[in-house]
Amino acid sequence: MRRSEPVRIGEVLGDFVASSPKFALKLAEARIPEVWPELVGETIARCTTRLEVNNRRLFVHVASSVARNELFLRRTSLCQALNCALEMEVIKTIIVK
């Protein structure tokens, strides 16, 4: 489709994301490492070795047993906070390893 007037790339991308919920979900999943330190704090973020998303489950790999225990206890509230920060329900459960 040709347009007679130029359109900003942000508008085009916004329209595309709005029309494709699967793409919007993948974009939100990609933002998880970006917002993770804000939610858990710098100390636990440094102990986090890997974050993986599979079937709306977030697998958190942690090097410290103390950090692992704290994340395990906070996983329900972290799931809610993470979905709130991403402005959509991306994660249903957090599994700490």
PDB file of C-alpha atoms in Angstrom:
ATOM      1  CA  MET A   1       0.000   0.000   0.000  1.00  0.00           C
ATOM      2  CA  ARG A   2       1.410   3.371  -0.991  1.00  0.00           C
ATOM      3  CA  ARG A   3       0.921   6.460   1.089  1.00  0.00           C
ATOM      4  CA  SER A   4       1.072   9.988  -0.180  1.00  0.00           C
ATOM      5  CA  GLU A   5       2.491  11.399   3.070  1.00  0.00           C
ATOM      6  CA  PRO A   6       5.486  10.196   5.092  1.00  0.00           C
ATOM      7  CA  VAL A   7       4.719   8.269   8.262  1.00  0.00           C
ATOM      8  CA  ARG A   8       6.945   8.025  11.317  1.00  0.00           C
ATOM      9  CA  ILE A   9       8.483   4.617  11.958  1.00  0.00           C
ATOM     10  CA  GLY A  10       7.172   4.647  15.530  1.00  0.00           C
ATOM     11  CA  GLU A  11       3.606   4.924  14.262  1.00  0.00           C
ATOM     12  CA  VAL A  12       4.099   2.050  11.835  1.00  0.00           C
ATOM     13  CA  LEU A  13       5.663  -0.170  14.501  1.00  0.00           C
ATOM     14  CA  GLY A  14       2.953   0.763  16.987  1.00  0.00           C
ATOM     15  CA  ASP A  15       0.262  -0.246  14.496  1.00  0.00           C
ATOM     16  CA  PHE A  16       2.076  -3.506  13.763  1.00  0.00           C
ATOM     17  CA  VAL A  17       2.491  -4.408  17.444  1.00  0.00           C
ATOM     18  CA  ALA A  18      -1.161  -3.577  18.119  1.00  0.00           C
ATOM     19  CA  SER A  19      -2.276  -5.839  15.287  1.00  0.00           C
ATOM     20  CA  SER A  20       0.015  -8.741  16.242  1.00  0.00           C
ATOM     21  CA  PRO A  21      -0.340  -9.847  19.890  1.00  0.00           C
ATOM     22  CA  LYS A  22       2.199 -12.655  19.443  1.00  0.00           C
ATOM     23  CA  PHE A  23       4.832 -10.145  18.330  1.00  0.00           C
ATOM     24  CA  ALA A  24       3.946  -7.859  21.254  1.00  0.00           C
ATOM     25  CA  LEU A  25       4.428 -10.795  23.648  1.00  0.00           C
ATOM     26  CA  LYS A  26       7.873 -11.547  22.198  1.00  0.00           C
ATOM     27  CA  LEU A  27       8.877  -7.884  22.491  1.00  0.00           C
ATOM     28  CA  ALA A  28       7.793  -7.864  26.135  1.00  0.00           C
ATOM     29  CA  GLU A  29       9.750 -11.077  26.802  1.00  0.00           C
ATOM     30  CA  ALA A  30      12.848  -9.437  25.330  1.00  0.00           C
ATOM     31  CA  ARG A  31      12.529  -6.593  27.868  1.00  0.00           C
ATOM     32  CA  ILE A  32      12.679  -8.928  30.899  1.00  0.00           C
ATOM     33  CA  PRO A  33      16.494  -8.724  31.368  1.00  0.00           C
ATOM     34  CA  GLU A  34      16.199  -4.940  31.171  1.00  0.00           C
ATOM     35  CA  VAL A  35      13.653  -4.637  34.024  1.00  0.00           C
ATOM     36  CA  TRP A  36      14.931  -7.554  36.160  1.00  0.00           C
ATOM     37  CA  PRO A  37      17.541  -5.518  38.166  1.00  0.00           C
ATOM     38  CA  GLU A  38      14.925  -2.866  39.002  1.00  0.00           C
ATOM     39  CA  LEU A  39      12.586  -5.503  40.454  1.00  0.00           C
ATOM     40  CA  VAL A  40      15.005  -7.670  42.432  1.00  0.00           C
ATOM     41  CA  GLY A  41      17.746  -5.184  43.284  1.00  0.00           C
ATOM     42  CA  GLU A  42      21.373  -5.006  42.230  1.00  0.00           C
ATOM     43  CA  THR A  43      22.656  -7.704  44.611  1.00  0.00           C
ATOM     44  CA  ILE A  44      20.314 -10.434  43.404  1.00  0.00           C
ATOM     45  CA  ALA A  45      20.631  -9.245  39.790  1.00  0.00           C
ATOM     46  CA  ARG A  46      24.390  -9.837  40.004  1.00  0.00           C
ATOM     47  CA  CYS A  47      23.759 -13.370  41.303  1.00  0.00           C
ATOM     48  CA  THR A  48      21.386 -14.115  38.413  1.00  0.00           C
ATOM     49  CA  THR A  49      23.304 -16.032  35.763  1.00  0.00           C
ATOM     50  CA  ARG A  50      20.556 -16.627  33.202  1.00  0.00           C
ATOM     51  CA  LEU A  51      16.918 -15.741  32.487  1.00  0.00           C
ATOM     52  CA  GLU A  52      14.918 -17.923  30.095  1.00  0.00           C
ATOM     53  CA  VAL A  53      11.275 -17.758  29.020  1.00  0.00           C
ATOM     54  CA  ASN A  54       9.533 -20.918  27.884  1.00  0.00           C
ATOM     55  CA  ASN A  55       5.751 -21.304  27.601  1.00  0.00           C
ATOM     56  CA  ARG A  56       5.134 -18.163  29.686  1.00  0.00           C
ATOM     57  CA  ARG A  57       7.313 -19.532  32.492  1.00  0.00           C
ATOM     58  CA  LEU A  58      10.399 -17.590  33.549  1.00  0.00           C
ATOM     59  CA  PHE A  59      13.341 -19.800  34.494  1.00  0.00           C
ATOM     60  CA  VAL A  60      15.770 -17.906  36.718  1.00  0.00           C
ATOM     61  CA  HIS A  61      19.230 -19.427  37.183  1.00  0.00           C
ATOM     62  CA  VAL A  62      20.973 -18.114  40.286  1.00  0.00           C
ATOM     63  CA  ALA A  63      24.534 -18.708  41.511  1.00  0.00           C
ATOM     64  CA  SER A  64      23.905 -17.974  45.205  1.00  0.00           C
ATOM     65  CA  SER A  65      21.796 -20.222  47.429  1.00  0.00           C
ATOM     66  CA  VAL A  66      20.773 -17.238  49.568  1.00  0.00           C
ATOM     67  CA  ALA A  67      19.552 -15.314  46.512  1.00  0.00           C
ATOM     68  CA  ARG A  68      17.834 -18.469  45.241  1.00  0.00           C
ATOM     69  CA  ASN A  69      15.925 -18.814  48.515  1.00  0.00           C
ATOM     70  CA  GLU A  70      14.853 -15.167  48.515  1.00  0.00           C
ATOM     71  CA  LEU A  71      13.652 -15.381  44.897  1.00  0.00           C
ATOM     72  CA  PHE A  72      11.786 -18.582  45.685  1.00  0.00           C
ATOM     73  CA  LEU A  73       9.932 -16.866  48.524  1.00  0.00           C
ATOM     74  CA  ARG A  74       9.160 -13.757  46.429  1.00  0.00           C
ATOM     75  CA  ARG A  75       8.304 -15.481  43.131  1.00  0.00           C
ATOM     76  CA  THR A  76       4.552 -14.754  43.222  1.00  0.00           C
ATOM     77  CA  SER A  77       4.977 -11.050  43.951  1.00  0.00           C
ATOM     78  CA  LEU A  78       7.852 -10.837  41.443  1.00  0.00           C
ATOM     79  CA  CYS A  79       5.642 -12.372  38.762  1.00  0.00           C
ATOM     80  CA  GLN A  80       2.983  -9.727  39.376  1.00  0.00           C
ATOM     81  CA  ALA A  81       5.542  -6.911  39.479  1.00  0.00           C
ATOM     82  CA  LEU A  82       7.199  -8.141  36.284  1.00  0.00           C
ATOM     83  CA  ASN A  83       3.899  -8.268  34.408  1.00  0.00           C
ATOM     84  CA  CYS A  84       3.049  -4.814  35.727  1.00  0.00           C
ATOM     85  CA  ALA A  85       6.403  -3.419  34.576  1.00  0.00           C
ATOM     86  CA  LEU A  86       5.938  -4.964  31.122  1.00  0.00           C
ATOM     87  CA  GLU A  87       2.334  -3.665  30.976  1.00  0.00           C
ATOM     88  CA  MET A  88       0.919  -7.042  29.916  1.00  0.00           C
ATOM     89  CA  GLU A  89       0.675 -10.577  31.259  1.00  0.00           C
ATOM     90  CA  VAL A  90       3.843 -12.153  29.927  1.00  0.00           C
ATOM     91  CA  ILE A  91       4.825 -14.536  32.739  1.00  0.00           C
ATOM     92  CA  LYS A  92       2.477 -16.930  34.515  1.00  0.00           C
ATOM     93  CA  THR A  93       5.037 -18.477  36.890  1.00  0.00           C
ATOM     94  CA  ILE A  94       8.652 -18.106  37.938  1.00  0.00           C
ATOM     95  CA  ILE A  95      10.839 -21.169  38.415  1.00  0.00           C
ATOM     96  CA  VAL A  96      14.067 -20.617  40.350  1.00  0.00           C
ATOM     97  CA  LYS A  97      17.012 -22.911  39.662  1.00  0.00           C
TER      98      LYS A  97
END
